[in-house]
């Protein structure tokens, strides 16, 4: 019983943490979009590539903790592409960044599940 | 007296979620450090029962921190669990460096305390509860 109660407390705490951290996740996504923009216009340099790699790595490590497993997986694929010798598949990269935007604008799955349970 | 865990990770969200999960669900006492250097200092001062250590950090990364922990007599015997992203996970290599185990990020905060206990061979709080449920007749 205690464990179950504490798990519910943890879920509530995670929702609170996600509310505070979501703006940062969105700004990390913006770093990816900015890199993509520079890549399209041939202005991508090492600095913005590093910023994009860091952003993708952070998103990959964090999103799944808040029920956005798909977001983590998407960010991990982006990170993988960004570590290739040259970012060869810009179309795939663009598609993944779009997907990530879509996922971040939605609500994490675990929180949706919780809402259903509460109905 | 709850066991003490030290979480070393440069990502604030991961520190916060791990601490909340391990305290609330696992019943541990948790201290956190945001860099390898701070982690070494805290490990030396607090002598935690185990350490969760992020692999990829600026300055002193997880591997270098693990090496230093294993070199210092005061911290050499503290079990270290490495936290690593899927793309970096090479369990065998990491275990060869002296890690007690590897946890892949992103972790499930509900499952984290159990996973830590499983790696370290500790009884989980769930087990403790089961025991206490059966207690004295």
PDB file of C-alpha atoms in Angstrom:
ATOM      1  CA  UNK A   1       0.000   0.000   0.000  1.00  0.00           C
ATOM      2  CA  UNK A   2       2.730   2.428   1.017  1.00  0.00           C
ATOM      3  CA  UNK A   3       4.656   1.728  -2.141  1.00  0.00           C
ATOM      4  CA  UNK A   4       1.559   2.278  -4.269  1.00  0.00           C
ATOM      5  CA  UNK A   5       0.883   5.561  -2.484  1.00  0.00           C
ATOM      6  CA  UNK A   6       4.484   6.650  -2.982  1.00  0.00           C
ATOM      7  CA  UNK A   7       4.332   5.752  -6.677  1.00  0.00           C
ATOM      8  CA  UNK A   8       1.308   8.027  -7.012  1.00  0.00           C
ATOM      9  CA  UNK A   9       3.200  10.776  -5.198  1.00  0.00           C
ATOM     10  CA  UNK A  10       6.069  10.233  -7.614  1.00  0.00           C
ATOM     11  CA  UNK A  11       3.726  10.507 -10.628  1.00  0.00           C
ATOM     12  CA  UNK A  12       2.409  13.805  -9.276  1.00  0.00           C
ATOM     13  CA  UNK A  13       5.975  15.025  -8.697  1.00  0.00           C
ATOM     14  CA  UNK A  14       6.949  14.025 -12.247  1.00  0.00           C
ATOM     15  CA  UNK A  15       4.057  16.042 -13.675  1.00  0.00           C
ATOM     16  CA  UNK A  16       5.230  19.062 -11.695  1.00  0.00           C
ATOM     17  CA  UNK A  17       8.854  18.589 -12.820  1.00  0.00           C
ATOM     18  CA  UNK A  18       7.707  18.198 -16.446  1.00  0.00           C
ATOM     19  CA  UNK A  19       5.684  21.423 -16.259  1.00  0.00           C
ATOM     20  CA  UNK A  20       8.841  23.253 -15.181  1.00  0.00           C
ATOM     21  CA  UNK A  21      11.184  21.516 -17.576  1.00  0.00           C
ATOM     22  CA  UNK A  22       9.050  21.562 -20.748  1.00  0.00           C
ATOM     23  CA  UNK A  23      10.117  25.117 -21.737  1.00  0.00           C
ATOM     24  CA  UNK A  24      13.742  23.971 -21.582  1.00  0.00           C
ATOM     25  CA  UNK A  25      12.933  20.942 -23.733  1.00  0.00           C
ATOM     26  CA  UNK A  26      11.285  23.277 -26.251  1.00  0.00           C
ATOM     27  CA  UNK A  27      14.385  25.489 -26.308  1.00  0.00           C
ATOM     28  CA  UNK A  28      16.539  22.421 -26.929  1.00  0.00           C
ATOM     29  CA  UNK A  29      14.257  21.566 -29.813  1.00  0.00           C
ATOM     30  CA  UNK A  30      14.765  25.132 -31.065  1.00  0.00           C
ATOM     31  CA  UNK A  31      18.537  24.475 -31.113  1.00  0.00           C
ATOM     32  CA  UNK A  32      17.869  21.492 -33.398  1.00  0.00           C
ATOM     33  CA  UNK A  33      15.591  23.550 -35.641  1.00  0.00           C
ATOM     34  CA  UNK A  34      18.189  26.311 -35.814  1.00  0.00           C
ATOM     35  CA  UNK A  35      20.848  23.779 -36.865  1.00  0.00           C
ATOM     36  CA  UNK A  36      18.495  22.403 -39.497  1.00  0.00           C
ATOM     37  CA  UNK A  37      17.859  25.898 -40.830  1.00  0.00           C
ATOM     38  CA  UNK A  38      21.606  26.578 -41.070  1.00  0.00           C
ATOM     39  CA  UNK A  39      22.175  23.198 -42.690  1.00  0.00           C
ATOM     40  CA  UNK A  40      19.616  24.031 -45.383  1.00  0.00           C
ATOM     41  CA  UNK A  41      21.247  27.373 -46.112  1.00  0.00           C
ATOM     42  CA  UNK A  42      24.791  25.949 -46.054  1.00  0.00           C
ATOM     43  CA  UNK A  43      25.716  27.979 -42.940  1.00  0.00           C
ATOM     44  CA  UNK A  44      26.045  25.107 -40.452  1.00  0.00           C
ATOM     45  CA  UNK A  45      29.281  25.358 -38.462  1.00  0.00           C
ATOM     46  CA  UNK A  46      30.911  23.290 -35.703  1.00  0.00           C
ATOM     47  CA  UNK A  47      29.474  25.477 -32.981  1.00  0.00           C
ATOM     48  CA  UNK A  48      25.842  24.990 -33.973  1.00  0.00           C
ATOM     49  CA  UNK A  49      26.514  21.301 -34.673  1.00  0.00           C
ATOM     50  CA  UNK A  50      27.839  20.909 -31.109  1.00  0.00           C
ATOM     51  CA  UNK A  51      24.814  22.751 -29.725  1.00  0.00           C
ATOM     52  CA  UNK A  52      22.498  20.487 -31.721  1.00  0.00           C
ATOM     53  CA  UNK A  53      24.303  17.332 -30.566  1.00  0.00           C
ATOM     54  CA  UNK A  54      24.057  18.436 -26.929  1.00  0.00           C
ATOM     55  CA  UNK A  55      20.373  19.307 -27.345  1.00  0.00           C
ATOM     56  CA  UNK A  56      19.597  15.938 -28.940  1.00  0.00           C
ATOM     57  CA  UNK A  57      21.559  14.057 -26.277  1.00  0.00           C
ATOM     58  CA  UNK A  58      19.757  15.843 -23.429  1.00  0.00           C
ATOM     59  CA  UNK A  59      16.339  15.290 -24.987  1.00  0.00           C
ATOM     60  CA  UNK A  60      17.106  11.620 -25.585  1.00  0.00           C
ATOM     61  CA  UNK A  61      18.110  11.148 -21.951  1.00  0.00           C
ATOM     62  CA  UNK A  62      15.241  13.067 -20.408  1.00  0.00           C
ATOM     63  CA  UNK A  63      11.976  12.779 -22.376  1.00  0.00           C
ATOM     64  CA  UNK A  64      11.374   9.093 -21.653  1.00  0.00           C
ATOM     65  CA  UNK A  65      11.380   9.754 -17.908  1.00  0.00           C
ATOM     66  CA  UNK A  66       8.238  11.808 -18.414  1.00  0.00           C
ATOM     67  CA  UNK A  67       6.377   9.231 -20.493  1.00  0.00           C
ATOM     68  CA  UNK A  68       7.663  10.518 -23.839  1.00  0.00           C
ATOM     69  CA  UNK A  69       9.552   7.360 -24.813  1.00  0.00           C
ATOM     70  CA  UNK A  70       8.899   8.037 -28.471  1.00  0.00           C
ATOM     71  CA  UNK A  71      10.427  11.490 -28.065  1.00  0.00           C
ATOM     72  CA  UNK A  72      13.538   9.997 -26.472  1.00  0.00           C
ATOM     73  CA  UNK A  73      13.862   7.499 -29.267  1.00  0.00           C
ATOM     74  CA  UNK A  74      13.395  10.211 -31.895  1.00  0.00           C
ATOM     75  CA  UNK A  75      16.024  12.433 -30.215  1.00  0.00           C
ATOM     76  CA  UNK A  76      18.434   9.478 -30.022  1.00  0.00           C
ATOM     77  CA  UNK A  77      18.047   8.934 -33.799  1.00  0.00           C
ATOM     78  CA  UNK A  78      18.725  12.638 -34.367  1.00  0.00           C
ATOM     79  CA  UNK A  79      21.808  12.424 -32.143  1.00  0.00           C
ATOM     80  CA  UNK A  80      23.001   9.414 -34.146  1.00  0.00           C
ATOM     81  CA  UNK A  81      22.605  11.345 -37.414  1.00  0.00           C
ATOM     82  CA  UNK A  82      24.447  14.352 -35.994  1.00  0.00           C
ATOM     83  CA  UNK A  83      27.458  12.206 -35.085  1.00  0.00           C
ATOM     84  CA  UNK A  84      27.853  10.909 -38.629  1.00  0.00           C
ATOM     85  CA  UNK A  85      30.889  12.264 -40.416  1.00  0.00           C
ATOM     86  CA  UNK A  86      28.700  14.544 -42.447  1.00  0.00           C
ATOM     87  CA  UNK A  87      24.983  14.950 -41.902  1.00  0.00           C
ATOM     88  CA  UNK A  88      24.095  13.194 -45.123  1.00  0.00           C
ATOM     89  CA  UNK A  89      20.385  12.605 -44.684  1.00  0.00           C
ATOM     90  CA  UNK A  90      18.973  16.085 -44.156  1.00  0.00           C
ATOM     91  CA  UNK A  91      15.497  14.922 -45.190  1.00  0.00           C
ATOM     92  CA  UNK A  92      15.416  12.265 -42.480  1.00  0.00           C
ATOM     93  CA  UNK A  93      16.817  14.752 -39.970  1.00  0.00           C
ATOM     94  CA  UNK A  94      14.127  17.269 -40.857  1.00  0.00           C
ATOM     95  CA  UNK A  95      11.440  14.625 -40.553  1.00  0.00           C
ATOM     96  CA  UNK A  96      12.693  13.544 -37.119  1.00  0.00           C
ATOM     97  CA  UNK A  97      12.883  17.134 -35.857  1.00  0.00           C
ATOM     98  CA  UNK A  98       9.283  17.685 -37.050  1.00  0.00           C
ATOM     99  CA  UNK A  99       8.196  14.518 -35.272  1.00  0.00           C
ATOM    100  CA  UNK A 100       9.891  15.699 -32.109  1.00  0.00           C
ATOM    101  CA  UNK A 101       8.118  19.068 -32.282  1.00  0.00           C
ATOM    102  CA  UNK A 102       4.806  17.244 -32.693  1.00  0.00           C
ATOM    103  CA  UNK A 103       5.532  14.967 -29.729  1.00  0.00           C
ATOM    104  CA  UNK A 104       6.640  17.815 -27.474  1.00  0.00           C
ATOM    105  CA  UNK A 105       3.507  19.765 -28.243  1.00  0.00           C
ATOM    106  CA  UNK A 106       1.389  16.814 -27.109  1.00  0.00           C
ATOM    107  CA  UNK A 107       1.070  15.445 -23.602  1.00  0.00           C
ATOM    108  CA  UNK A 108       3.282  12.650 -22.238  1.00  0.00           C
ATOM    109  CA  UNK A 109       1.671   9.206 -22.441  1.00  0.00           C
ATOM    110  CA  UNK A 110       2.019   8.414 -18.742  1.00  0.00           C
ATOM    111  CA  UNK A 111       0.137  11.576 -17.855  1.00  0.00           C
ATOM    112  CA  UNK A 112      -2.619  10.746 -20.343  1.00  0.00           C
ATOM    113  CA  UNK A 113      -2.890   7.281 -18.764  1.00  0.00           C
ATOM    114  CA  UNK A 114      -3.131   8.846 -15.340  1.00  0.00           C
ATOM    115  CA  UNK A 115      -5.941  11.143 -16.531  1.00  0.00           C
ATOM    116  CA  UNK A 116      -7.883   8.165 -17.919  1.00  0.00           C
ATOM    117  CA  UNK A 117      -7.535   6.376 -14.586  1.00  0.00           C
ATOM    118  CA  UNK A 118      -8.828   9.416 -12.768  1.00  0.00           C
ATOM    119  CA  UNK A 119     -12.016   9.622 -14.877  1.00  0.00           C
TER     120      UNK A 119
ATOM    121  CA  UNK B   1      18.668   4.031   8.806  1.00  0.00           C
ATOM    122  CA  UNK B   2      18.126   4.338   5.029  1.00  0.00           C
ATOM    123  CA  UNK B   3      20.970   3.620   2.660  1.00  0.00           C
ATOM    124  CA  UNK B   4      22.613   6.641   1.044  1.00  0.00           C
ATOM    125  CA  UNK B   5      23.011   6.988  -2.705  1.00  0.00           C
ATOM    126  CA  UNK B   6      25.037   9.609  -4.539  1.00  0.00           C
ATOM    127  CA  UNK B   7      23.757  10.597  -7.992  1.00  0.00           C
ATOM    128  CA  UNK B   8      26.325  12.317 -10.223  1.00  0.00           C
ATOM    129  CA  UNK B   9      24.843  13.805 -13.401  1.00  0.00           C
ATOM    130  CA  UNK B  10      25.288  17.160 -15.108  1.00  0.00           C
ATOM    131  CA  UNK B  11      21.624  17.198 -16.235  1.00  0.00           C
ATOM    132  CA  UNK B  12      19.427  18.916 -13.651  1.00  0.00           C
ATOM    133  CA  UNK B  13      16.262  17.051 -14.699  1.00  0.00           C
ATOM    134  CA  UNK B  14      17.904  13.665 -14.363  1.00  0.00           C
ATOM    135  CA  UNK B  15      19.284  14.545 -10.920  1.00  0.00           C
ATOM    136  CA  UNK B  16      15.881  15.768  -9.804  1.00  0.00           C
ATOM    137  CA  UNK B  17      13.893  12.821 -11.166  1.00  0.00           C
ATOM    138  CA  UNK B  18      16.399  10.240  -9.862  1.00  0.00           C
ATOM    139  CA  UNK B  19      16.451  11.851  -6.407  1.00  0.00           C
ATOM    140  CA  UNK B  20      12.658  12.077  -6.219  1.00  0.00           C
ATOM    141  CA  UNK B  21      12.203   8.491  -7.402  1.00  0.00           C
ATOM    142  CA  UNK B  22      14.879   6.962  -5.181  1.00  0.00           C
ATOM    143  CA  UNK B  23      13.678   8.835  -2.094  1.00  0.00           C
ATOM    144  CA  UNK B  24       9.923   8.489  -2.578  1.00  0.00           C
ATOM    145  CA  UNK B  25       9.654   4.983  -3.979  1.00  0.00           C
ATOM    146  CA  UNK B  26      12.963   3.467  -2.871  1.00  0.00           C
ATOM    147  CA  UNK B  27      13.160   5.013   0.600  1.00  0.00           C
ATOM    148  CA  UNK B  28      16.833   5.925   0.115  1.00  0.00           C
ATOM    149  CA  UNK B  29      18.640   9.024   1.287  1.00  0.00           C
ATOM    150  CA  UNK B  30      19.964  10.707  -1.846  1.00  0.00           C
ATOM    151  CA  UNK B  31      22.651  13.304  -2.360  1.00  0.00           C
ATOM    152  CA  UNK B  32      23.389  14.750  -5.779  1.00  0.00           C
ATOM    153  CA  UNK B  33      26.388  16.248  -7.566  1.00  0.00           C
ATOM    154  CA  UNK B  34      26.363  18.093 -10.889  1.00  0.00           C
ATOM    155  CA  UNK B  35      29.906  17.214 -12.017  1.00  0.00           C
ATOM    156  CA  UNK B  36      32.556  14.537 -11.724  1.00  0.00           C
ATOM    157  CA  UNK B  37      34.736  16.797  -9.562  1.00  0.00           C
ATOM    158  CA  UNK B  38      31.917  17.538  -7.091  1.00  0.00           C
ATOM    159  CA  UNK B  39      30.928  13.883  -7.146  1.00  0.00           C
ATOM    160  CA  UNK B  40      34.429  12.817  -6.082  1.00  0.00           C
ATOM    161  CA  UNK B  41      34.396  15.319  -3.223  1.00  0.00           C
ATOM    162  CA  UNK B  42      30.916  14.244  -2.049  1.00  0.00           C
ATOM    163  CA  UNK B  43      31.800  10.560  -2.328  1.00  0.00           C
ATOM    164  CA  UNK B  44      34.853  11.130  -0.169  1.00  0.00           C
ATOM    165  CA  UNK B  45      32.923  13.126   2.444  1.00  0.00           C
ATOM    166  CA  UNK B  46      29.652  11.212   2.604  1.00  0.00           C
ATOM    167  CA  UNK B  47      30.862   7.668   1.793  1.00  0.00           C
ATOM    168  CA  UNK B  48      27.545   6.682   0.196  1.00  0.00           C
ATOM    169  CA  UNK B  49      26.434   3.046  -0.028  1.00  0.00           C
ATOM    170  CA  UNK B  50      26.407   3.290  -3.834  1.00  0.00           C
ATOM    171  CA  UNK B  51      26.894   5.805  -6.620  1.00  0.00           C
ATOM    172  CA  UNK B  52      24.887   6.400  -9.809  1.00  0.00           C
ATOM    173  CA  UNK B  53      27.262   8.029 -12.269  1.00  0.00           C
ATOM    174  CA  UNK B  54      26.493   9.600 -15.640  1.00  0.00           C
ATOM    175  CA  UNK B  55      28.890   8.564 -18.369  1.00  0.00           C
ATOM    176  CA  UNK B  56      28.836  11.634 -20.586  1.00  0.00           C
ATOM    177  CA  UNK B  57      29.691  14.820 -18.705  1.00  0.00           C
ATOM    178  CA  UNK B  58      31.877  17.802 -19.566  1.00  0.00           C
ATOM    179  CA  UNK B  59      35.307  18.185 -17.920  1.00  0.00           C
ATOM    180  CA  UNK B  60      35.639  14.999 -15.873  1.00  0.00           C
ATOM    181  CA  UNK B  61      33.450  12.424 -17.617  1.00  0.00           C
ATOM    182  CA  UNK B  62      31.979   9.266 -16.106  1.00  0.00           C
ATOM    183  CA  UNK B  63      34.870   6.993 -17.063  1.00  0.00           C
ATOM    184  CA  UNK B  64      37.489   9.334 -15.597  1.00  0.00           C
ATOM    185  CA  UNK B  65      35.382   9.815 -12.450  1.00  0.00           C
ATOM    186  CA  UNK B  66      34.978   6.045 -12.092  1.00  0.00           C
ATOM    187  CA  UNK B  67      38.755   5.570 -12.443  1.00  0.00           C
ATOM    188  CA  UNK B  68      39.416   8.132  -9.705  1.00  0.00           C
ATOM    189  CA  UNK B  69      36.791   6.608  -7.412  1.00  0.00           C
ATOM    190  CA  UNK B  70      38.421   3.210  -7.805  1.00  0.00           C
ATOM    191  CA  UNK B  71      41.905   4.650  -7.202  1.00  0.00           C
ATOM    192  CA  UNK B  72      41.025   6.392  -3.919  1.00  0.00           C
ATOM    193  CA  UNK B  73      41.135   3.907  -0.990  1.00  0.00           C
ATOM    194  CA  UNK B  74      38.242   5.739   0.728  1.00  0.00           C
ATOM    195  CA  UNK B  75      35.879   5.213  -2.208  1.00  0.00           C
ATOM    196  CA  UNK B  76      37.319   2.181  -4.014  1.00  0.00           C
ATOM    197  CA  UNK B  77      34.828  -0.272  -2.518  1.00  0.00           C
ATOM    198  CA  UNK B  78      31.700   1.803  -3.185  1.00  0.00           C
ATOM    199  CA  UNK B  79      29.681   0.137  -5.965  1.00  0.00           C
ATOM    200  CA  UNK B  80      29.132   2.385  -8.975  1.00  0.00           C
ATOM    201  CA  UNK B  81      26.249   2.078 -11.440  1.00  0.00           C
ATOM    202  CA  UNK B  82      26.825   3.887 -14.705  1.00  0.00           C
ATOM    203  CA  UNK B  83      24.007   5.853 -16.337  1.00  0.00           C
ATOM    204  CA  UNK B  84      24.333   5.863 -20.070  1.00  0.00           C
ATOM    205  CA  UNK B  85      22.330   6.683 -23.179  1.00  0.00           C
ATOM    206  CA  UNK B  86      21.260   3.793 -25.402  1.00  0.00           C
ATOM    207  CA  UNK B  87      23.648   4.788 -28.161  1.00  0.00           C
ATOM    208  CA  UNK B  88      26.648   4.560 -25.831  1.00  0.00           C
ATOM    209  CA  UNK B  89      25.733   1.412 -23.983  1.00  0.00           C
ATOM    210  CA  UNK B  90      28.448  -1.213 -24.133  1.00  0.00           C
ATOM    211  CA  UNK B  91      27.814  -3.046 -20.927  1.00  0.00           C
ATOM    212  CA  UNK B  92      30.694  -5.490 -21.068  1.00  0.00           C
ATOM    213  CA  UNK B  93      33.293  -2.830 -21.677  1.00  0.00           C
ATOM    214  CA  UNK B  94      31.879  -0.628 -18.922  1.00  0.00           C
ATOM    215  CA  UNK B  95      31.693  -3.490 -16.437  1.00  0.00           C
ATOM    216  CA  UNK B  96      35.331  -4.231 -17.228  1.00  0.00           C
ATOM    217  CA  UNK B  97      36.176  -0.760 -15.959  1.00  0.00           C
ATOM    218  CA  UNK B  98      34.891  -1.619 -12.493  1.00  0.00           C
ATOM    219  CA  UNK B  99      31.228  -0.609 -12.701  1.00  0.00           C
ATOM    220  CA  UNK B 100      28.786  -2.730 -10.706  1.00  0.00           C
ATOM    221  CA  UNK B 101      26.204  -2.314 -13.444  1.00  0.00           C
ATOM    222  CA  UNK B 102      24.806  -0.142 -16.185  1.00  0.00           C
ATOM    223  CA  UNK B 103      21.435   1.609 -16.373  1.00  0.00           C
ATOM    224  CA  UNK B 104      20.254   2.921 -19.706  1.00  0.00           C
ATOM    225  CA  UNK B 105      18.768   6.423 -19.959  1.00  0.00           C
ATOM    226  CA  UNK B 106      16.001   7.356 -20.125  1.00  0.00           C
ATOM    227  CA  UNK B 107      15.108   5.224 -17.114  1.00  0.00           C
ATOM    228  CA  UNK B 108      11.607   4.602 -15.825  1.00  0.00           C
ATOM    229  CA  UNK B 109      11.401   6.560 -12.549  1.00  0.00           C
ATOM    230  CA  UNK B 110       8.916   4.069 -11.072  1.00  0.00           C
ATOM    231  CA  UNK B 111      11.271   1.158 -11.782  1.00  0.00           C
ATOM    232  CA  UNK B 112      14.563   2.875 -10.952  1.00  0.00           C
ATOM    233  CA  UNK B 113      14.757   1.916  -7.240  1.00  0.00           C
ATOM    234  CA  UNK B 114      14.084  -1.747  -8.065  1.00  0.00           C
ATOM    235  CA  UNK B 115      16.675  -1.723 -10.840  1.00  0.00           C
ATOM    236  CA  UNK B 116      19.279  -0.240  -8.501  1.00  0.00           C
ATOM    237  CA  UNK B 117      18.500  -2.832  -5.816  1.00  0.00           C
ATOM    238  CA  UNK B 118      18.618  -5.632  -8.367  1.00  0.00           C
ATOM    239  CA  UNK B 119      22.054  -4.604  -9.634  1.00  0.00           C
ATOM    240  CA  UNK B 120      23.428  -4.239  -6.127  1.00  0.00           C
ATOM    241  CA  UNK B 121      21.772  -7.368  -4.726  1.00  0.00           C
ATOM    242  CA  UNK B 122      19.856  -5.342  -2.150  1.00  0.00           C
ATOM    243  CA  UNK B 123      16.385  -6.155  -0.926  1.00  0.00           C
ATOM    244  CA  UNK B 124      13.866  -3.743  -2.407  1.00  0.00           C
ATOM    245  CA  UNK B 125      11.521  -1.707  -0.231  1.00  0.00           C
ATOM    246  CA  UNK B 126       8.726  -3.744  -1.821  1.00  0.00           C
ATOM    247  CA  UNK B 127      10.320  -6.893  -0.416  1.00  0.00           C
ATOM    248  CA  UNK B 128      10.658  -5.216   2.947  1.00  0.00           C
ATOM    249  CA  UNK B 129       6.965  -4.410   2.860  1.00  0.00           C
ATOM    250  CA  UNK B 130       6.096  -7.967   1.966  1.00  0.00           C
ATOM    251  CA  UNK B 131       8.190  -9.091   4.911  1.00  0.00           C
ATOM    252  CA  UNK B 132       6.520  -6.638   7.262  1.00  0.00           C
ATOM    253  CA  UNK B 133       3.083  -7.715   6.011  1.00  0.00           C
ATOM    254  CA  UNK B 134       3.918 -11.258   7.115  1.00  0.00           C
ATOM    255  CA  UNK B 135       5.408 -10.148  10.409  1.00  0.00           C
ATOM    256  CA  UNK B 136       4.726 -11.462  13.851  1.00  0.00           C
ATOM    257  CA  UNK B 137       1.804 -13.721  14.319  1.00  0.00           C
TER     258      UNK B 137
END
